[in-house]
Amino acid sequence: MKKIIIAIMLIAISVCTVLGFAGCTPADYNVGIVQHVQHIALDKTYDGFKDKLGSLMEADGKTVKFIYKNASGETAFNTTAAQTLVNSRVDLIFAIATPAAQAVASETKDIPMVFSAVTSAVDAGLTADNIAGTTDLNDIEKQIDLMMELVPNAKKFGVLYTLNEDNSVTQKKMAESIMKSKGIEFVDGGISETDNIEQAFKNFQNQGVDCVYIPTDNKLAAAADTVHAFNLSTGAKLPIVCGESGMNDGCGIATYGVDYYNIGQRAGEMAYDILTGKKSPKEIGYEDPTGFELSVNQNIASAIGFTIPQSVLDKLNK
């Protein structure tokens, strides 16, 4: 028996040596990550967080083990992932998008949590003492002004959003209020599932919508190609302004968007301060983004037969 035990120990030592001790020496910090769904914006947030926190710890001579879990857009999976990380007693949890952040917040009041890609921390109930983070709240008025510049004689704007995403509903309400204040009629395009997108475009077409706004909606961001396909197949061919540039690449013609890599990096800085004891989550709180970059998508514009006004194109060089 002793010979067997010794043999097993020697094998383990050999494996660690071959792997350069990767995974054999415990990390200084274990950080769990729950991402609600995979799409360009949220992936950039993840990359920014991991890059920044990793580099800051490396500069201190410390190591971080990232334990990543993706809920694939399923609310129940967010909860399961959160429970698993809480039970593992990780040092901190990073939650990407509102459903993931809400799931984590409901599972722990003592493990520090940092969120990102959340529209409103207050509306989402993410204001507990153990929570800090960065929002992705857009300058919605700036985006609606862009829509009015794209379609100068517009009378009706539609908003395509997911009914069961709190962040989307919040932005829909804001957009509706802003549109009405500018004399633009609001047309509701709330959907429950991506299967409803086709009907939403038919309704927009029937009601004479001139331009469509899509907020930073996770379900629709993950289905941006589907949105574009139905915009074409229904014959609507409506110009779309999306809440962020990643989605705009798939179905929109222009937007003023948040830099998701940057807000992920800022979340990484927050996590570093919390883990190293420099600040508590309560002291940090949450931050809204600053600076919104204009992007245009000539390929989508051409596909729907739309010409982007020169006044908008001129802003790209400023």
CSV table of N, CA and C in Angstrom, one decimal, residues 225-314:
chain,number,residue,atom,x,y,z
A,225,ASP,N,-28.5,39.2,-36.1
A,225,ASP,CA,-28.6,38.8,-37.5
A,225,ASP,C,-30.1,38.4,-37.9
A,226,THR,N,-30.8,37.8,-36.9
A,226,THR,CA,-32.2,37.5,-37.1
A,226,THR,C,-33.0,38.7,-37.3
A,227,VAL,N,-32.7,39.7,-36.5
A,227,VAL,CA,-33.5,41.0,-36.6
A,227,VAL,C,-33.3,41.6,-38.0
A,228,HIS,N,-32.1,41.6,-38.5
A,228,HIS,CA,-31.8,42.1,-39.9
A,228,HIS,C,-32.5,41.2,-40.9
A,229,ALA,N,-32.5,39.9,-40.7
A,229,ALA,CA,-33.1,39.0,-41.7
A,229,ALA,C,-34.6,39.3,-41.8
A,230,PHE,N,-35.3,39.5,-40.7
A,230,PHE,CA,-36.8,39.8,-40.7
A,230,PHE,C,-37.1,41.2,-41.2
A,231,ASN,N,-36.1,42.1,-40.9
A,231,ASN,CA,-36.3,43.5,-41.5
A,231,ASN,C,-36.4,43.4,-43.0
A,232,LEU,N,-35.6,42.5,-43.6
A,232,LEU,CA,-35.5,42.4,-45.0
A,232,LEU,C,-36.7,41.5,-45.5
A,233,SER,N,-36.9,40.4,-44.9
A,233,SER,CA,-37.9,39.4,-45.5
A,233,SER,C,-39.3,39.9,-45.4
A,234,THR,N,-39.6,40.8,-44.4
A,234,THR,CA,-41.0,41.3,-44.2
A,234,THR,C,-41.2,42.5,-45.2
A,235,GLY,N,-40.1,42.9,-45.8
A,235,GLY,CA,-40.2,44.1,-46.7
A,235,GLY,C,-40.2,45.4,-46.0
A,236,ALA,N,-40.1,45.4,-44.7
A,236,ALA,CA,-40.1,46.6,-43.9
A,236,ALA,C,-38.9,47.5,-44.2
A,237,LYS,N,-37.8,46.9,-44.2
A,237,LYS,CA,-36.5,47.6,-44.6
A,237,LYS,C,-36.4,49.0,-43.9
A,238,LEU,N,-36.6,48.9,-42.6
A,238,LEU,CA,-36.6,50.1,-41.8
A,238,LEU,C,-35.2,50.4,-41.3
A,239,PRO,N,-34.8,51.7,-41.2
A,239,PRO,CA,-33.5,52.0,-40.6
A,239,PRO,C,-33.6,51.8,-39.1
A,240,ILE,N,-32.5,51.2,-38.6
A,240,ILE,CA,-32.5,50.8,-37.1
A,240,ILE,C,-31.3,51.5,-36.5
A,241,VAL,N,-31.6,52.1,-35.3
A,241,VAL,CA,-30.5,52.6,-34.4
A,241,VAL,C,-30.5,51.7,-33.2
A,242,CYS,N,-29.3,51.0,-33.0
A,242,CYS,CA,-29.2,50.1,-31.8
A,242,CYS,C,-28.6,50.8,-30.6
A,243,GLY,N,-28.8,50.2,-29.5
A,243,GLY,CA,-28.2,50.8,-28.3
A,243,GLY,C,-26.7,50.7,-28.1
A,244,GLU,N,-26.1,49.8,-28.9
A,244,GLU,CA,-24.6,49.6,-28.8
A,244,GLU,C,-24.1,49.1,-30.2
A,245,SER,N,-22.8,49.4,-30.4
A,245,SER,CA,-22.2,49.2,-31.7
A,245,SER,C,-22.1,47.7,-32.1
A,246,GLY,N,-22.0,46.8,-31.1
A,246,GLY,CA,-21.9,45.4,-31.5
A,246,GLY,C,-23.2,44.9,-32.1
A,247,MET,N,-24.3,45.3,-31.6
A,247,MET,CA,-25.6,44.9,-32.2
A,247,MET,C,-25.8,45.7,-33.5
A,248,ASN,N,-25.3,46.9,-33.5
A,248,ASN,CA,-25.4,47.7,-34.7
A,248,ASN,C,-24.7,47.1,-35.9
A,249,ASP,N,-23.6,46.4,-35.6
A,249,ASP,CA,-22.9,45.7,-36.7
A,249,ASP,C,-23.8,44.6,-37.3
A,250,GLY,N,-24.7,44.1,-36.6
A,250,GLY,CA,-25.6,43.0,-37.1
A,250,GLY,C,-26.9,43.5,-37.8
A,251,CYS,N,-27.4,44.6,-37.3
A,251,CYS,CA,-28.7,45.0,-37.8
A,251,CYS,C,-29.0,46.5,-37.9
A,252,GLY,N,-28.1,47.3,-37.5
A,252,GLY,CA,-28.4,48.7,-37.5
A,252,GLY,C,-27.6,49.5,-38.5
A,253,ILE,N,-28.0,50.8,-38.6
A,253,ILE,CA,-27.3,51.6,-39.6
A,253,ILE,C,-26.3,52.7,-38.9
A,254,ALA,N,-26.6,53.0,-37.6
A,254,ALA,CA,-25.8,54.0,-36.9
A,254,ALA,C,-26.2,54.0,-35.4
A,255,THR,N,-25.2,54.4,-34.6
A,255,THR,CA,-25.5,54.5,-33.2
A,255,THR,C,-24.4,55.3,-32.5
A,256,TYR,N,-24.7,55.9,-31.3
A,256,TYR,CA,-23.8,56.4,-30.4
A,256,TYR,C,-23.7,55.3,-29.3
A,257,GLY,N,-22.6,54.6,-29.2
A,257,GLY,CA,-22.5,53.5,-28.3
A,257,GLY,C,-21.5,53.6,-27.2
A,258,VAL,N,-21.7,52.8,-26.1
A,258,VAL,CA,-20.8,52.6,-25.0
A,258,VAL,C,-19.7,51.7,-25.4
A,259,ASP,N,-18.5,52.0,-24.9
A,259,ASP,CA,-17.4,51.1,-25.1
A,259,ASP,C,-17.4,50.0,-24.0
A,260,TYR,N,-17.8,48.8,-24.4
A,260,TYR,CA,-18.0,47.7,-23.4
A,260,TYR,C,-16.7,47.2,-22.8
A,261,TYR,N,-15.7,47.2,-23.6
A,261,TYR,CA,-14.4,46.8,-23.1
A,261,TYR,C,-13.9,47.8,-22.0
A,262,ASN,N,-14.2,49.1,-22.2
A,262,ASN,CA,-13.8,50.0,-21.2
A,262,ASN,C,-14.6,49.9,-19.9
A,263,ILE,N,-15.9,49.7,-20.0
A,263,ILE,CA,-16.6,49.5,-18.7
A,263,ILE,C,-16.3,48.2,-18.0
A,264,GLY,N,-15.8,47.2,-18.8
A,264,GLY,CA,-15.3,46.0,-18.2
A,264,GLY,C,-14.0,46.2,-17.5
A,265,GLN,N,-13.2,47.0,-18.1
A,265,GLN,CA,-11.9,47.4,-17.4
A,265,GLN,C,-12.1,48.1,-16.1
A,266,ARG,N,-13.1,49.1,-16.2
A,266,ARG,CA,-13.3,49.8,-14.9
A,266,ARG,C,-13.9,48.9,-13.8
A,267,ALA,N,-14.7,47.9,-14.2
A,267,ALA,CA,-15.2,46.9,-13.2
A,267,ALA,C,-14.0,46.1,-12.7
A,268,GLY,N,-13.0,45.8,-13.5
A,268,GLY,CA,-11.8,45.1,-13.1
A,268,GLY,C,-11.0,45.9,-12.1
A,269,GLU,N,-11.0,47.3,-12.3
A,269,GLU,CA,-10.3,48.1,-11.3
A,269,GLU,C,-11.0,48.1,-10.0
A,270,MET,N,-12.4,48.1,-10.0
A,270,MET,CA,-13.2,48.1,-8.8
A,270,MET,C,-12.9,46.8,-8.0
A,271,ALA,N,-12.9,45.7,-8.8
A,271,ALA,CA,-12.6,44.3,-8.2
A,271,ALA,C,-11.3,44.3,-7.5
A,272,TYR,N,-10.3,44.9,-8.2
A,272,TYR,CA,-8.9,44.9,-7.6
A,272,TYR,C,-8.9,45.7,-6.3
A,273,ASP,N,-9.6,46.8,-6.2
A,273,ASP,CA,-9.6,47.6,-5.0
A,273,ASP,C,-10.3,46.9,-3.9
A,274,ILE,N,-11.4,46.1,-4.2
A,274,ILE,CA,-12.1,45.4,-3.2
A,274,ILE,C,-11.3,44.2,-2.7
A,275,LEU,N,-10.7,43.4,-3.6
A,275,LEU,CA,-9.9,42.2,-3.2
A,275,LEU,C,-8.7,42.6,-2.4
A,276,THR,N,-8.1,43.7,-2.7
A,276,THR,CA,-6.9,44.1,-2.0
A,276,THR,C,-7.1,45.0,-0.8
A,277,GLY,N,-8.4,45.2,-0.5
A,277,GLY,CA,-8.8,45.9,0.7
A,277,GLY,C,-8.6,47.4,0.7
A,278,LYS,N,-8.4,47.9,-0.5
A,278,LYS,CA,-8.3,49.4,-0.6
A,278,LYS,C,-9.6,50.1,-0.5
A,279,LYS,N,-10.7,49.5,-0.9
A,279,LYS,CA,-12.0,50.1,-0.8
A,279,LYS,C,-13.1,49.0,-0.6
A,280,SER,N,-14.2,49.3,0.0
A,280,SER,CA,-15.3,48.3,0.1
A,280,SER,C,-16.2,48.6,-1.1
A,281,PRO,N,-17.1,47.6,-1.4
A,281,PRO,CA,-18.1,47.8,-2.5
A,281,PRO,C,-18.9,49.0,-2.2
A,282,LYS,N,-19.3,49.2,-0.9
A,282,LYS,CA,-20.2,50.3,-0.6
A,282,LYS,C,-19.5,51.7,-0.9
A,283,GLU,N,-18.2,51.7,-0.6
A,283,GLU,CA,-17.4,53.0,-0.8
A,283,GLU,C,-17.4,53.3,-2.3
A,284,ILE,N,-17.3,52.2,-3.2
A,284,ILE,CA,-17.2,52.4,-4.6
A,284,ILE,C,-18.5,52.7,-5.3
A,285,GLY,N,-19.5,52.0,-4.9
A,285,GLY,CA,-20.9,52.2,-5.5
A,285,GLY,C,-20.9,51.8,-7.0
A,286,TYR,N,-21.7,52.5,-7.8
A,286,TYR,CA,-21.7,52.2,-9.2
A,286,TYR,C,-21.5,53.5,-10.0
A,287,GLU,N,-21.0,53.3,-11.3
A,287,GLU,CA,-20.7,54.4,-12.1
A,287,GLU,C,-21.4,54.3,-13.5
A,288,ASP,N,-21.9,55.4,-14.0
A,288,ASP,CA,-22.4,55.4,-15.4
A,288,ASP,C,-21.3,55.7,-16.4
A,289,PRO,N,-21.4,55.2,-17.6
A,289,PRO,CA,-20.3,55.5,-18.6
A,289,PRO,C,-20.3,56.9,-19.0
A,290,THR,N,-19.1,57.3,-19.5
A,290,THR,CA,-19.0,58.7,-20.1
A,290,THR,C,-18.4,58.5,-21.5
A,291,GLY,N,-18.8,59.3,-22.4
A,291,GLY,CA,-18.3,59.3,-23.8
A,291,GLY,C,-19.0,58.2,-24.6
A,292,PHE,N,-19.6,58.6,-25.7
A,292,PHE,CA,-20.3,57.7,-26.6
A,292,PHE,C,-19.8,57.9,-28.0
A,293,GLU,N,-19.4,56.9,-28.6
A,293,GLU,CA,-18.7,57.0,-29.9
A,293,GLU,C,-19.7,56.7,-31.1
A,294,LEU,N,-19.7,57.5,-32.1
A,294,LEU,CA,-20.6,57.3,-33.2
A,294,LEU,C,-20.0,56.3,-34.2
A,295,SER,N,-20.8,55.4,-34.6
A,295,SER,CA,-20.5,54.4,-35.6
A,295,SER,C,-21.6,54.3,-36.6
A,296,VAL,N,-21.2,54.0,-37.9
A,296,VAL,CA,-22.2,53.8,-38.9
A,296,VAL,C,-22.0,52.5,-39.6
A,297,ASN,N,-23.0,51.9,-40.2
A,297,ASN,CA,-22.9,50.6,-40.9
A,297,ASN,C,-23.4,50.8,-42.3
A,298,GLN,N,-22.5,51.0,-43.2
A,298,GLN,CA,-22.9,51.2,-44.6
A,298,GLN,C,-23.4,50.0,-45.2
A,299,ASN,N,-23.0,48.8,-44.8
A,299,ASN,CA,-23.4,47.5,-45.4
A,299,ASN,C,-24.9,47.3,-45.1
A,300,ILE,N,-25.3,47.5,-43.8
A,300,ILE,CA,-26.8,47.4,-43.5
A,300,ILE,C,-27.6,48.4,-44.2
A,301,ALA,N,-27.1,49.7,-44.3
A,301,ALA,CA,-27.8,50.7,-44.9
A,301,ALA,C,-28.0,50.4,-46.4
A,302,SER,N,-27.0,49.9,-47.1
A,302,SER,CA,-27.1,49.5,-48.5
A,302,SER,C,-28.1,48.3,-48.6
A,303,ALA,N,-28.1,47.4,-47.7
A,303,ALA,CA,-29.0,46.2,-47.8
A,303,ALA,C,-30.5,46.6,-47.7
A,304,ILE,N,-30.8,47.7,-47.0
A,304,ILE,CA,-32.2,48.1,-46.8
A,304,ILE,C,-32.5,49.3,-47.8
A,305,GLY,N,-31.5,49.7,-48.6
A,305,GLY,CA,-31.8,50.7,-49.6
A,305,GLY,C,-31.8,52.1,-48.9
A,306,PHE,N,-31.0,52.3,-47.9
A,306,PHE,CA,-31.1,53.6,-47.1
A,306,PHE,C,-29.8,54.3,-47.3
A,307,THR,N,-29.8,55.6,-47.5
A,307,THR,CA,-28.7,56.5,-47.7
A,307,THR,C,-28.4,57.3,-46.4
A,308,ILE,N,-27.3,57.1,-45.8
A,308,ILE,CA,-27.0,57.8,-44.5
A,308,ILE,C,-26.7,59.2,-44.9
A,309,PRO,N,-27.3,60.2,-44.3
A,309,PRO,CA,-27.1,61.6,-44.6
A,309,PRO,C,-25.7,62.0,-44.4
A,310,GLN,N,-25.2,62.9,-45.3
A,310,GLN,CA,-23.9,63.4,-45.2
A,310,GLN,C,-23.6,64.1,-43.9
A,311,SER,N,-24.6,64.7,-43.3
A,311,SER,CA,-24.4,65.4,-42.0
A,311,SER,C,-24.0,64.4,-40.9
A,312,VAL,N,-24.5,63.2,-41.0
A,312,VAL,CA,-24.1,62.1,-40.0
A,312,VAL,C,-22.7,61.6,-40.3
A,313,LEU,N,-22.4,61.4,-41.6
A,313,LEU,CA,-21.1,60.9,-42.0
A,313,LEU,C,-20.0,61.9,-41.6
A,314,ASP,N,-20.3,63.2,-41.8
A,314,ASP,CA,-19.3,64.2,-41.4
A,314,ASP,C,-18.9,64.2,-40.0
